[in-house]
mmCIF file of C-alpha atoms in Angstrom:
data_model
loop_
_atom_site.group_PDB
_atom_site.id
_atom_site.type_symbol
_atom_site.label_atom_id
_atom_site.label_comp_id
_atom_site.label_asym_id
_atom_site.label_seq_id
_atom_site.Cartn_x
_atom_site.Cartn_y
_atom_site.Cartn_z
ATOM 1 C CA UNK A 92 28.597 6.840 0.059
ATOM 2 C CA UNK A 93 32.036 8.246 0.185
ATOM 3 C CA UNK A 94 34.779 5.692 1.683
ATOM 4 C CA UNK A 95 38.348 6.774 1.980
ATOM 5 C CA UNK A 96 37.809 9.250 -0.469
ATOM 6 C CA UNK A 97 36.268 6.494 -3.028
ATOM 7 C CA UNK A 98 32.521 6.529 -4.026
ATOM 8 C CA UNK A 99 31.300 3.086 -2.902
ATOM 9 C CA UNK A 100 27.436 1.863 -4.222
ATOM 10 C CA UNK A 101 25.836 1.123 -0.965
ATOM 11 C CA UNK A 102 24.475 -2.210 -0.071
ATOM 12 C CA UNK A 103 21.552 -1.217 1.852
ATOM 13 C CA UNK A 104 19.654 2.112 0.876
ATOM 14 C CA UNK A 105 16.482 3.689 3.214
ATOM 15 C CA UNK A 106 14.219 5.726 1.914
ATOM 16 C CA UNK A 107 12.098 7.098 4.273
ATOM 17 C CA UNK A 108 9.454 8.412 1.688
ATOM 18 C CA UNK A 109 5.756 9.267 2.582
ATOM 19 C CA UNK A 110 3.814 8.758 -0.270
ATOM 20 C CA UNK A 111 1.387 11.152 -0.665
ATOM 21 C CA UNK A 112 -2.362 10.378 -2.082
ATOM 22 C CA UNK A 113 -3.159 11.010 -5.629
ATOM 23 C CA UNK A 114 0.466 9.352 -7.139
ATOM 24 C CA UNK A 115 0.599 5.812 -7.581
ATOM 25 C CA UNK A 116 3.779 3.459 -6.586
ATOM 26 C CA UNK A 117 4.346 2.398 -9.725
ATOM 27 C CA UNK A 118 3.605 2.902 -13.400
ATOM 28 C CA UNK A 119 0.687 2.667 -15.137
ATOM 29 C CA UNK A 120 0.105 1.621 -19.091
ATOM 30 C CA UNK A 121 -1.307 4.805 -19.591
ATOM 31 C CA UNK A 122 1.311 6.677 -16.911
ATOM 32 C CA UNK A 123 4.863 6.412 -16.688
ATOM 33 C CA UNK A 124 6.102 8.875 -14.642
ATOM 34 C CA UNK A 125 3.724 9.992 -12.529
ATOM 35 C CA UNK A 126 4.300 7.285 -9.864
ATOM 36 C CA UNK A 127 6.606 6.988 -6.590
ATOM 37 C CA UNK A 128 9.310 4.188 -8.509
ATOM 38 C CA UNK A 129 9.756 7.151 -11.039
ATOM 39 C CA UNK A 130 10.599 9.617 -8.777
ATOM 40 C CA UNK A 131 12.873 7.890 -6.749
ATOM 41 C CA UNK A 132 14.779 6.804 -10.308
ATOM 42 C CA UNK A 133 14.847 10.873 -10.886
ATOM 43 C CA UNK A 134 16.166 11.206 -7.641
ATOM 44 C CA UNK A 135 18.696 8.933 -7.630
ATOM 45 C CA UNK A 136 19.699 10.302 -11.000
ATOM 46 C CA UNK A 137 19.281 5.935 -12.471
ATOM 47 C CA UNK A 138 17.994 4.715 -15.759
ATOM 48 C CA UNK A 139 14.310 3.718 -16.828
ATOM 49 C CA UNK A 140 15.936 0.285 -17.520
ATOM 50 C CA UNK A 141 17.115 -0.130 -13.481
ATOM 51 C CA UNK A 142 15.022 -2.359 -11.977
ATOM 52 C CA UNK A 143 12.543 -1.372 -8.635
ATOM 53 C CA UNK A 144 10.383 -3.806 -7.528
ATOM 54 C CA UNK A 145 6.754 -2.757 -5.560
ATOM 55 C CA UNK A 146 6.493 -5.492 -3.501
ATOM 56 C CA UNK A 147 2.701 -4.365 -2.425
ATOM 57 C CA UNK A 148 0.594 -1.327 -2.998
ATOM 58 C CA UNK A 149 -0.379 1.220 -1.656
ATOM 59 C CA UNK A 150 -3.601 2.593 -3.788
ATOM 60 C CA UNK A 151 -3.589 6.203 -5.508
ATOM 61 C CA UNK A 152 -5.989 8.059 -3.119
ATOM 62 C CA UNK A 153 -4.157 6.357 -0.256
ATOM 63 C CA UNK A 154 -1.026 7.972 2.101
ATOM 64 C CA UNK A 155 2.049 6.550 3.723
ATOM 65 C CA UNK A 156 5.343 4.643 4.007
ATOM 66 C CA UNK A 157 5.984 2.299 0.982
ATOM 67 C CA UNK A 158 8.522 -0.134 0.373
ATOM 68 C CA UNK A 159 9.978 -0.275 -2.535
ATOM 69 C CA UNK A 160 13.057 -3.104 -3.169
ATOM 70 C CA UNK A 161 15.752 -2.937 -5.904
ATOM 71 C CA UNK A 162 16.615 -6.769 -6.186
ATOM 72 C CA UNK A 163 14.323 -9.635 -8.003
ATOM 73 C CA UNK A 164 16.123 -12.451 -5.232
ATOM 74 C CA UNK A 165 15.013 -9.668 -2.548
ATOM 75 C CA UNK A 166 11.381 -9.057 -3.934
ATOM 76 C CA UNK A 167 10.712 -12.952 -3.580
ATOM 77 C CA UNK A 168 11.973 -13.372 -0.499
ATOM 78 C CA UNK A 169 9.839 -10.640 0.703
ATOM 79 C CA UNK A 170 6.348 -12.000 -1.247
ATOM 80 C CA UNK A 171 7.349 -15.130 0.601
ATOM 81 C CA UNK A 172 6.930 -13.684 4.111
ATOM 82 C CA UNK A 173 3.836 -12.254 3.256
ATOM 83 C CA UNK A 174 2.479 -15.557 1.885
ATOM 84 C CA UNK A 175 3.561 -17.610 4.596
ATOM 85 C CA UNK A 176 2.134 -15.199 6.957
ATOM 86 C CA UNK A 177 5.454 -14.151 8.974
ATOM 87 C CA UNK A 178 4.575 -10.300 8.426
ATOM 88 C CA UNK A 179 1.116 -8.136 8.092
ATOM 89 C CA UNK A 180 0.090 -4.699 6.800
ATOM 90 C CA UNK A 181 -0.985 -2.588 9.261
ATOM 91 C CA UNK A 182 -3.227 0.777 8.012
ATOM 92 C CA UNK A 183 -4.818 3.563 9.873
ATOM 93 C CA UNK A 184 -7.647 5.031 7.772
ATOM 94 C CA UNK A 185 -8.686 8.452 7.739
ATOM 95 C CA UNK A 186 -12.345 9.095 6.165
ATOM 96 C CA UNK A 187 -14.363 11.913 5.925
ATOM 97 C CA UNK A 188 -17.383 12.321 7.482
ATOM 98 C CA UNK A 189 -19.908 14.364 5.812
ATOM 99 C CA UNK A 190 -22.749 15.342 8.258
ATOM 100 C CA UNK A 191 -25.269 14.707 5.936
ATOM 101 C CA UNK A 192 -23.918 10.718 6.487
ATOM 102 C CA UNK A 193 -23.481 10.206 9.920
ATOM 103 C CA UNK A 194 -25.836 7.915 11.173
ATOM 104 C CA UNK A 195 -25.893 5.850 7.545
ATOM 105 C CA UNK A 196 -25.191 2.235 7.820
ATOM 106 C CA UNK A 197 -23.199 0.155 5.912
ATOM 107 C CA UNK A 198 -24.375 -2.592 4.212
ATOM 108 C CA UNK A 199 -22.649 -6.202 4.847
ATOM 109 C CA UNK A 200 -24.351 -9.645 3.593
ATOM 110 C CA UNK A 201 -26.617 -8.242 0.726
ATOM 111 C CA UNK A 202 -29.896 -7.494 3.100
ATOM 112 C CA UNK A 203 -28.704 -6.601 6.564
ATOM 113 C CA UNK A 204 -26.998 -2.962 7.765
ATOM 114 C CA UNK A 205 -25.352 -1.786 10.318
ATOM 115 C CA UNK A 206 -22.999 0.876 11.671
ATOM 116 C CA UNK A 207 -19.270 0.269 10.904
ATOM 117 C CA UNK A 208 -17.689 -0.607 14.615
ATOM 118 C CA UNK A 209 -14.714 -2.092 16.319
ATOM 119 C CA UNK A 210 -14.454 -5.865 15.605
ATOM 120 C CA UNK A 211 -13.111 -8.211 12.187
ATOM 121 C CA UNK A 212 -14.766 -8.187 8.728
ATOM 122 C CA UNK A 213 -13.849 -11.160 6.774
ATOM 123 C CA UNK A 214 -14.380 -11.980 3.057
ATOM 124 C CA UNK A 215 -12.992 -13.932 0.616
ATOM 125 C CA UNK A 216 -11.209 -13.915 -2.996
ATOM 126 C CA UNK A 217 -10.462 -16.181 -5.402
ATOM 127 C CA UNK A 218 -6.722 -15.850 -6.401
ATOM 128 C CA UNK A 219 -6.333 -14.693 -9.914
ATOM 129 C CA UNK A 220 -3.385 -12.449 -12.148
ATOM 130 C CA UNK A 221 -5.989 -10.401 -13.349
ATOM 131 C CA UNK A 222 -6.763 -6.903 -11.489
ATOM 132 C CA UNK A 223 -10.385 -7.709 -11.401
ATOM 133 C CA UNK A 224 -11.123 -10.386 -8.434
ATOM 134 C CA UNK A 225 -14.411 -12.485 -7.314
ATOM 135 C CA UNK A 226 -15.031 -12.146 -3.287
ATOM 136 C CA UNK A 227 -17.076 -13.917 -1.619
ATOM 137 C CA UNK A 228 -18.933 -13.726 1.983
ATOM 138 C CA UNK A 229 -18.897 -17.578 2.132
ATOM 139 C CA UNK A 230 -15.688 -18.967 2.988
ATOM 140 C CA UNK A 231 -14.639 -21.267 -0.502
ATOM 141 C CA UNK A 232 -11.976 -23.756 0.063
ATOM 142 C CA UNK A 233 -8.830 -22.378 -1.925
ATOM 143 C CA UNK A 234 -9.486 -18.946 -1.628
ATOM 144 C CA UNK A 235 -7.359 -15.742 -0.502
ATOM 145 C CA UNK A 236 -8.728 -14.690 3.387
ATOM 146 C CA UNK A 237 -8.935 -11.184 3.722
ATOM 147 C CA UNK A 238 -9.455 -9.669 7.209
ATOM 148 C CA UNK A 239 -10.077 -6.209 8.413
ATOM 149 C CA UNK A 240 -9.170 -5.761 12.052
ATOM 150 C CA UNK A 241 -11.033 -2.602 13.354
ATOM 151 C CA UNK A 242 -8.960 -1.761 16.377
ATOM 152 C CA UNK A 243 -10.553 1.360 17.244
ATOM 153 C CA UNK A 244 -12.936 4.155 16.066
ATOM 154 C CA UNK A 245 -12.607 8.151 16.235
ATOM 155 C CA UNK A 246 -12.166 11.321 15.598
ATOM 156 C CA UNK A 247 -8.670 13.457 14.396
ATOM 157 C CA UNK A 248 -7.855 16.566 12.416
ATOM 158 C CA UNK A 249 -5.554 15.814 9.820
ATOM 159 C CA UNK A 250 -3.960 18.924 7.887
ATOM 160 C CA UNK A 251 -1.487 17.929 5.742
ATOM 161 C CA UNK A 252 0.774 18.989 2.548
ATOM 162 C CA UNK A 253 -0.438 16.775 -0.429
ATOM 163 C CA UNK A 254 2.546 16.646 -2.393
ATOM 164 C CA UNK A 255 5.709 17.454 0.236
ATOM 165 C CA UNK A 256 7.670 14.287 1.227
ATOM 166 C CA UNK A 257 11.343 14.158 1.075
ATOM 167 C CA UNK A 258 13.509 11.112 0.225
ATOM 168 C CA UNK A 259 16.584 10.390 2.983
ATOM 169 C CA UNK A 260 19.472 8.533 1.828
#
């Protein structure tokens, strides 16, 4: 940002970046680069060593607005609203349906099917670092609650361009 003719860091930057599936927010071991954190670095023209922080995310085959937070005091404070429940995730989710599938049922408590519809799913997971969790159906006192609000069900085109999005500053 240019101030009386000075460059001056800005305090607060907004990057209004849809991430588009097939890239993941961060690095992998395996992956470096190919992730949203290292593009934004490129873009911003800052070091590997400069610190971004993913504060949740967003899966590879998944779409849409990310945050991504540049200060370990700001990353914190933002995994603390989440825990304490002040703010939520809200997704809209786009699947395909193949004709061949269209009156399948899904299959929820082992034995019993039926057809995905408006309402709350609700399982369970025992919190753990590593990447691979335990869920349960039963509600287990100590565990993670993880709901799935289905608001509403239908039908939409979607036609996008898989790699376009465009960083504002």
């Amino acid at each position: 940002m240019i101030v009386d003719h000075k460059y001056i860091q800005p305090k607060v930057v907004m990057h209004n970046c849809d991430k588009p599936h097939g890239i993941n927010v961060g690095p992998l071991i395996d992956n470096l680069k190919n992730n949203l954190s290292w593009m934004v670095r490129q873009q911003q023209q800052q070091s590997i060593d400069t610190p971004i922080y993913n504060p949740h995310r967003i899966d590879f085959p998944t779409r849409g607005l990310c945050l991504l937070v540049k200060k370990s005091d700001e990353i914190h404070r933002f995994n603390q609203l989440f825990k304490d429940r002040t703010i939520k995730k809200r997704y809209r989710v786009f699947i395909y349906e193949n004709q061949n599938d269209k009156d399948k049922e899904i299959e929820k408590d082992g034995e019993e099917k039926e057809k995905l519809r408006v309402g709350r799913y609700i399982h369970y997971m025992k919190p753990s670092k590593s990447t691979i969790k335990q869920l349960s159906l039963d509600k287990v006192d100590g565990w993670h609650d993880c709901i799935l609000d289905i608001i509403s069900i239908g039908k939409m085109e979607i036609v996008w361009d898989i790699f376009s999005f465009e960083l504002l500053f």
